[in-house]
mmCIF file of N, CA and C in Angstrom:
data_model
loop_
_atom_site.group_PDB
_atom_site.id
_atom_site.type_symbol
_atom_site.label_atom_id
_atom_site.label_comp_id
_atom_site.label_asym_id
_atom_site.label_seq_id
_atom_site.Cartn_x
_atom_site.Cartn_y
_atom_site.Cartn_z
ATOM 1 N N LEU A 1 -139.662 28.856 33.376
ATOM 2 C CA LEU A 1 -140.115 29.108 34.731
ATOM 3 C C LEU A 1 -139.666 30.461 35.249
ATOM 4 N N GLY A 2 -139.072 31.267 34.400
ATOM 5 C CA GLY A 2 -138.735 32.628 34.782
ATOM 6 C C GLY A 2 -139.922 33.542 34.523
ATOM 7 N N ALA A 3 -139.916 34.701 35.129
ATOM 8 C CA ALA A 3 -140.991 35.677 34.951
ATOM 9 C C ALA A 3 -140.592 36.685 33.888
ATOM 10 N N MET A 4 -141.597 37.256 33.230
ATOM 11 C CA MET A 4 -141.357 38.236 32.172
ATOM 12 C C MET A 4 -142.122 39.514 32.471
ATOM 13 N N ALA A 5 -141.609 40.625 31.934
ATOM 14 C CA ALA A 5 -142.295 41.909 32.049
ATOM 15 C C ALA A 5 -141.825 42.798 30.911
ATOM 16 N N GLU A 6 -142.597 43.855 30.656
ATOM 17 C CA GLU A 6 -142.234 44.863 29.662
ATOM 18 C C GLU A 6 -142.258 46.222 30.348
ATOM 19 N N VAL A 7 -141.187 46.985 30.186
ATOM 20 C CA VAL A 7 -141.095 48.331 30.743
ATOM 21 C C VAL A 7 -140.520 49.242 29.666
ATOM 22 N N ASP A 8 -141.257 50.269 29.294
ATOM 23 C CA ASP A 8 -140.786 51.257 28.321
ATOM 24 C C ASP A 8 -140.250 50.613 27.048
ATOM 25 N N GLY A 9 -140.898 49.552 26.577
ATOM 26 C CA GLY A 9 -140.503 48.894 25.341
ATOM 27 C C GLY A 9 -139.441 47.829 25.484
ATOM 28 N N SER A 10 -138.788 47.741 26.652
ATOM 29 C CA SER A 10 -137.800 46.690 26.887
ATOM 30 C C SER A 10 -138.481 45.481 27.524
ATOM 31 N N LEU A 11 -138.040 44.279 27.127
ATOM 32 C CA LEU A 11 -138.510 43.044 27.757
ATOM 33 C C LEU A 11 -137.521 42.629 28.829
ATOM 34 N N PHE A 12 -138.038 42.127 29.940
ATOM 35 C CA PHE A 12 -137.203 41.653 31.040
ATOM 36 C C PHE A 12 -137.542 40.200 31.341
ATOM 37 N N HIS A 13 -136.521 39.392 31.569
ATOM 38 C CA HIS A 13 -136.683 38.003 32.009
ATOM 39 C C HIS A 13 -135.991 37.891 33.357
ATOM 40 N N VAL A 14 -136.736 37.386 34.364
ATOM 41 C CA VAL A 14 -136.257 37.390 35.748
ATOM 42 C C VAL A 14 -136.277 35.974 36.314
ATOM 43 N N GLY A 15 -135.124 35.548 36.870
ATOM 44 C CA GLY A 15 -135.050 34.250 37.541
ATOM 45 C C GLY A 15 -135.218 33.095 36.578
ATOM 46 N N GLY A 16 -135.750 31.995 37.096
ATOM 47 C CA GLY A 16 -135.967 30.801 36.290
ATOM 48 C C GLY A 16 -135.112 29.644 36.770
ATOM 49 N N VAL A 17 -134.981 28.660 35.926
ATOM 50 C CA VAL A 17 -134.232 27.462 36.273
ATOM 51 C C VAL A 17 -133.420 27.007 35.067
ATOM 52 N N ALA A 18 -132.243 26.481 35.342
ATOM 53 C CA ALA A 18 -131.389 25.881 34.316
ATOM 54 C C ALA A 18 -130.963 24.516 34.854
ATOM 55 N N PHE A 19 -130.162 23.808 34.094
ATOM 56 C CA PHE A 19 -129.692 22.498 34.531
ATOM 57 C C PHE A 19 -128.188 22.420 34.348
ATOM 58 N N ASP A 20 -127.509 21.853 35.362
ATOM 59 C CA ASP A 20 -126.055 21.719 35.271
ATOM 60 C C ASP A 20 -125.705 20.499 34.424
ATOM 61 N N GLY A 21 -124.415 20.236 34.273
ATOM 62 C CA GLY A 21 -123.949 19.128 33.445
ATOM 63 C C GLY A 21 -124.423 17.766 33.905
ATOM 64 N N ALA A 22 -124.765 17.639 35.199
ATOM 65 C CA ALA A 22 -125.253 16.371 35.741
ATOM 66 C C ALA A 22 -126.774 16.269 35.679
ATOM 67 N N GLY A 23 -127.423 17.293 35.110
ATOM 68 C CA GLY A 23 -128.874 17.263 34.993
ATOM 69 C C GLY A 23 -129.622 17.742 36.218
ATOM 70 N N ARG A 24 -128.904 18.294 37.203
ATOM 71 C CA ARG A 24 -129.559 18.824 38.401
ATOM 72 C C ARG A 24 -130.062 20.235 38.130
ATOM 73 N N SER A 25 -131.230 20.554 38.690
ATOM 74 C CA SER A 25 -131.783 21.896 38.492
ATOM 75 C C SER A 25 -130.986 22.918 39.295
ATOM 76 N N VAL A 26 -130.825 24.082 38.703
ATOM 77 C CA VAL A 26 -130.122 25.206 39.323
ATOM 78 C C VAL A 26 -131.045 26.416 39.230
ATOM 79 N N GLN A 27 -131.487 26.929 40.378
ATOM 80 C CA GLN A 27 -132.355 28.100 40.391
ATOM 81 C C GLN A 27 -131.515 29.337 40.099
ATOM 82 N N LEU A 28 -132.102 30.287 39.351
ATOM 83 C CA LEU A 28 -131.331 31.427 38.844
ATOM 84 C C LEU A 28 -131.669 32.738 39.546
ATOM 85 N N ARG A 29 -130.645 33.575 39.710
ATOM 86 C CA ARG A 29 -130.803 34.958 40.192
ATOM 87 C C ARG A 29 -130.755 35.934 39.016
ATOM 88 N N GLN A 30 -130.634 35.419 37.835
ATOM 89 C CA GLN A 30 -130.382 36.185 36.626
ATOM 90 C C GLN A 30 -131.527 37.151 36.273
ATOM 91 N N VAL A 31 -131.142 38.346 35.815
ATOM 92 C CA VAL A 31 -132.082 39.332 35.269
ATOM 93 C C VAL A 31 -131.534 39.752 33.907
ATOM 94 N N LEU A 32 -132.364 39.596 32.878
ATOM 95 C CA LEU A 32 -131.960 39.925 31.510
ATOM 96 C C LEU A 32 -132.898 40.981 30.935
ATOM 97 N N ARG A 33 -132.366 41.825 30.053
ATOM 98 C CA ARG A 33 -133.179 42.839 29.367
ATOM 99 C C ARG A 33 -132.910 42.768 27.873
ATOM 100 N N LEU A 34 -133.993 42.844 27.089
ATOM 101 C CA LEU A 34 -133.900 42.964 25.642
ATOM 102 C C LEU A 34 -134.475 44.322 25.287
ATOM 103 N N ALA A 35 -133.605 45.261 24.964
ATOM 104 C CA ALA A 35 -134.012 46.631 24.633
ATOM 105 C C ALA A 35 -134.559 46.685 23.211
ATOM 106 N N PRO A 36 -135.418 47.660 22.930
ATOM 107 C CA PRO A 36 -135.948 47.799 21.569
ATOM 108 C C PRO A 36 -134.810 47.904 20.553
ATOM 109 N N GLY A 37 -134.865 47.108 19.507
ATOM 110 C CA GLY A 37 -133.852 47.136 18.457
ATOM 111 C C GLY A 37 -132.578 46.380 18.777
ATOM 112 N N ALA A 38 -132.433 45.861 19.992
ATOM 113 C CA ALA A 38 -131.216 45.130 20.366
ATOM 114 C C ALA A 38 -131.218 43.748 19.723
ATOM 115 N N ALA A 39 -130.020 43.246 19.436
ATOM 116 C CA ALA A 39 -129.883 41.927 18.820
ATOM 117 C C ALA A 39 -129.657 40.827 19.850
ATOM 118 N N ALA A 40 -129.418 41.220 21.114
ATOM 119 C CA ALA A 40 -129.121 40.225 22.142
ATOM 120 C C ALA A 40 -129.617 40.707 23.501
ATOM 121 N N TRP A 41 -129.824 39.755 24.402
ATOM 122 C CA TRP A 41 -130.215 40.070 25.774
ATOM 123 C C TRP A 41 -129.020 40.641 26.516
ATOM 124 N N GLU A 42 -129.259 41.595 27.393
ATOM 125 C CA GLU A 42 -128.228 42.203 28.241
ATOM 126 C C GLU A 42 -128.421 41.688 29.662
ATOM 127 N N GLU A 43 -127.325 41.239 30.294
ATOM 128 C CA GLU A 43 -127.422 40.769 31.673
ATOM 129 C C GLU A 43 -127.330 41.967 32.616
ATOM 130 N N LEU A 44 -128.285 42.055 33.547
ATOM 131 C CA LEU A 44 -128.346 43.134 34.536
ATOM 132 C C LEU A 44 -127.910 42.583 35.894
ATOM 133 N N PRO A 45 -127.761 43.437 36.911
ATOM 134 C CA PRO A 45 -127.401 42.934 38.238
ATOM 135 C C PRO A 45 -128.401 41.862 38.697
ATOM 136 N N PRO A 46 -127.919 40.826 39.391
ATOM 137 C CA PRO A 46 -128.781 39.700 39.762
ATOM 138 C C PRO A 46 -129.765 40.041 40.888
ATOM 139 N N LEU A 47 -130.765 39.180 41.016
ATOM 140 C CA LEU A 47 -131.700 39.266 42.138
ATOM 141 C C LEU A 47 -130.956 38.979 43.440
ATOM 142 N N PRO A 48 -131.479 39.449 44.585
ATOM 143 C CA PRO A 48 -130.848 39.140 45.873
ATOM 144 C C PRO A 48 -130.824 37.635 46.173
ATOM 145 N N GLU A 49 -131.839 36.905 45.693
ATOM 146 C CA GLU A 49 -131.849 35.447 45.822
ATOM 147 C C GLU A 49 -132.555 34.866 44.602
ATOM 148 N N ALA A 50 -132.283 33.603 44.348
ATOM 149 C CA ALA A 50 -132.876 32.935 43.191
ATOM 150 C C ALA A 50 -134.397 32.960 43.283
ATOM 151 N N ARG A 51 -135.040 32.932 42.124
ATOM 152 C CA ARG A 51 -136.502 32.967 42.083
ATOM 153 C C ARG A 51 -136.964 32.126 40.904
ATOM 154 N N VAL A 52 -137.765 31.088 41.180
ATOM 155 C CA VAL A 52 -138.332 30.209 40.166
ATOM 156 C C VAL A 52 -139.841 30.256 40.287
ATOM 157 N N GLY A 53 -140.524 30.403 39.173
ATOM 158 C CA GLY A 53 -141.979 30.358 39.184
ATOM 159 C C GLY A 53 -142.632 31.589 39.781
ATOM 160 N N ALA A 54 -141.976 32.739 39.707
ATOM 161 C CA ALA A 54 -142.578 33.983 40.201
ATOM 162 C C ALA A 54 -143.765 34.349 39.314
ATOM 163 N N VAL A 55 -144.620 35.215 39.824
ATOM 164 C CA VAL A 55 -145.779 35.671 39.064
ATOM 165 C C VAL A 55 -145.310 36.341 37.777
ATOM 166 N N SER A 56 -145.921 35.975 36.671
ATOM 167 C CA SER A 56 -145.566 36.571 35.379
ATOM 168 C C SER A 56 -146.843 37.028 34.697
ATOM 169 N N PRO A 57 -146.937 38.254 34.206
ATOM 170 C CA PRO A 57 -145.835 39.208 34.140
ATOM 171 C C PRO A 57 -145.567 39.841 35.502
ATOM 172 N N CYS A 58 -144.320 40.246 35.713
ATOM 173 C CA CYS A 58 -143.960 40.961 36.933
ATOM 174 C C CYS A 58 -144.702 42.285 36.965
ATOM 175 N N ALA A 59 -145.073 42.712 38.144
ATOM 176 C CA ALA A 59 -145.707 44.025 38.282
ATOM 177 C C ALA A 59 -144.677 45.120 38.064
ATOM 178 N N VAL A 60 -145.090 46.217 37.455
ATOM 179 C CA VAL A 60 -144.229 47.377 37.259
ATOM 180 C C VAL A 60 -144.749 48.484 38.162
ATOM 181 N N ILE A 61 -143.868 49.032 39.013
ATOM 182 C CA ILE A 61 -144.281 50.069 39.949
ATOM 183 C C ILE A 61 -143.617 51.392 39.603
ATOM 184 N N ALA A 62 -144.000 52.438 40.298
ATOM 185 C CA ALA A 62 -143.471 53.780 40.046
ATOM 186 C C ALA A 62 -141.951 53.756 39.919
ATOM 187 N N GLY A 63 -141.437 54.550 39.012
ATOM 188 C CA GLY A 63 -139.992 54.602 38.809
ATOM 189 C C GLY A 63 -139.504 53.514 37.877
ATOM 190 N N SER A 64 -140.439 52.862 37.167
ATOM 191 C CA SER A 64 -140.081 51.789 36.221
ATOM 192 C C SER A 64 -139.300 50.670 36.902
ATOM 193 N N ARG A 65 -139.701 50.311 38.101
ATOM 194 C CA ARG A 65 -139.059 49.214 38.829
ATOM 195 C C ARG A 65 -139.926 47.969 38.724
ATOM 196 N N LEU A 66 -139.290 46.809 38.632
ATOM 197 C CA LEU A 66 -140.012 45.544 38.585
ATOM 198 C C LEU A 66 -140.209 45.021 39.993
ATOM 199 N N LEU A 67 -141.376 44.478 40.245
ATOM 200 C CA LEU A 67 -141.668 43.849 41.524
ATOM 201 C C LEU A 67 -141.848 42.363 41.254
ATOM 202 N N VAL A 68 -140.928 41.545 41.744
ATOM 203 C CA VAL A 68 -140.974 40.099 41.544
ATOM 204 C C VAL A 68 -141.678 39.492 42.752
ATOM 205 N N VAL A 69 -142.802 38.809 42.493
ATOM 206 C CA VAL A 69 -143.661 38.308 43.568
ATOM 207 C C VAL A 69 -143.782 36.792 43.481
ATOM 208 N N GLY A 70 -143.683 36.140 44.636
ATOM 209 C CA GLY A 70 -143.933 34.700 44.711
ATOM 210 C C GLY A 70 -142.799 33.863 44.167
ATOM 211 N N GLY A 71 -143.112 32.611 43.918
ATOM 212 C CA GLY A 71 -142.124 31.676 43.409
ATOM 213 C C GLY A 71 -141.365 30.989 44.524
ATOM 214 N N TYR A 72 -140.302 30.326 44.150
ATOM 215 C CA TYR A 72 -139.475 29.555 45.074
ATOM 216 C C TYR A 72 -138.035 30.046 44.986
ATOM 217 N N ALA A 73 -137.346 30.048 46.113
ATOM 218 C CA ALA A 73 -135.961 30.512 46.142
ATOM 219 C C ALA A 73 -134.981 29.390 45.806
ATOM 220 N N ALA A 74 -135.078 28.278 46.483
ATOM 221 C CA ALA A 74 -134.085 27.223 46.282
ATOM 222 C C ALA A 74 -134.712 25.846 46.247
ATOM 223 N N ALA A 75 -136.015 25.779 46.126
ATOM 224 C CA ALA A 75 -136.682 24.472 46.087
ATOM 225 C C ALA A 75 -137.973 24.588 45.302
ATOM 226 N N PHE A 76 -138.418 23.484 44.766
ATOM 227 C CA PHE A 76 -139.704 23.445 44.094
ATOM 228 C C PHE A 76 -140.774 22.961 45.071
ATOM 229 N N ALA A 77 -141.998 23.239 44.731
ATOM 230 C CA ALA A 77 -143.108 22.770 45.585
ATOM 231 C C ALA A 77 -142.994 21.266 45.789
ATOM 232 N N GLY A 78 -143.246 20.839 46.997
ATOM 233 C CA GLY A 78 -143.175 19.415 47.303
ATOM 234 C C GLY A 78 -141.862 19.005 47.930
ATOM 235 N N GLU A 79 -140.798 19.764 47.683
ATOM 236 C CA GLU A 79 -139.523 19.442 48.316
ATOM 237 C C GLU A 79 -139.480 20.062 49.698
ATOM 238 N N ARG A 80 -138.784 19.425 50.590
ATOM 239 C CA ARG A 80 -138.648 19.926 51.957
ATOM 240 C C ARG A 80 -137.735 21.147 51.987
ATOM 241 N N ARG A 81 -138.163 22.194 52.688
ATOM 242 C CA ARG A 81 -137.357 23.395 52.875
ATOM 243 C C ARG A 81 -137.092 23.585 54.349
ATOM 244 N N GLU A 82 -135.882 24.002 54.680
ATOM 245 C CA GLU A 82 -135.546 24.237 56.088
ATOM 246 C C GLU A 82 -135.237 25.699 56.306
#
């Protein structure tokens, strides 16, 4: 449920959802990059707020910046948000 994008040969994974030890969903602020030739993902500074189900692929704008659009911050569709 995270969004993906490619910028200058690097892959980026943004947001998504994980599950804690009790099986509860945890929305992620995580941003990861896989550079060309790298053997592992690199963790980058997090998003300002969690994002699940954002538009994928993320739009790439001037300056090689990712634009993360849509999705949910702390709830899934159907759950009550305040």
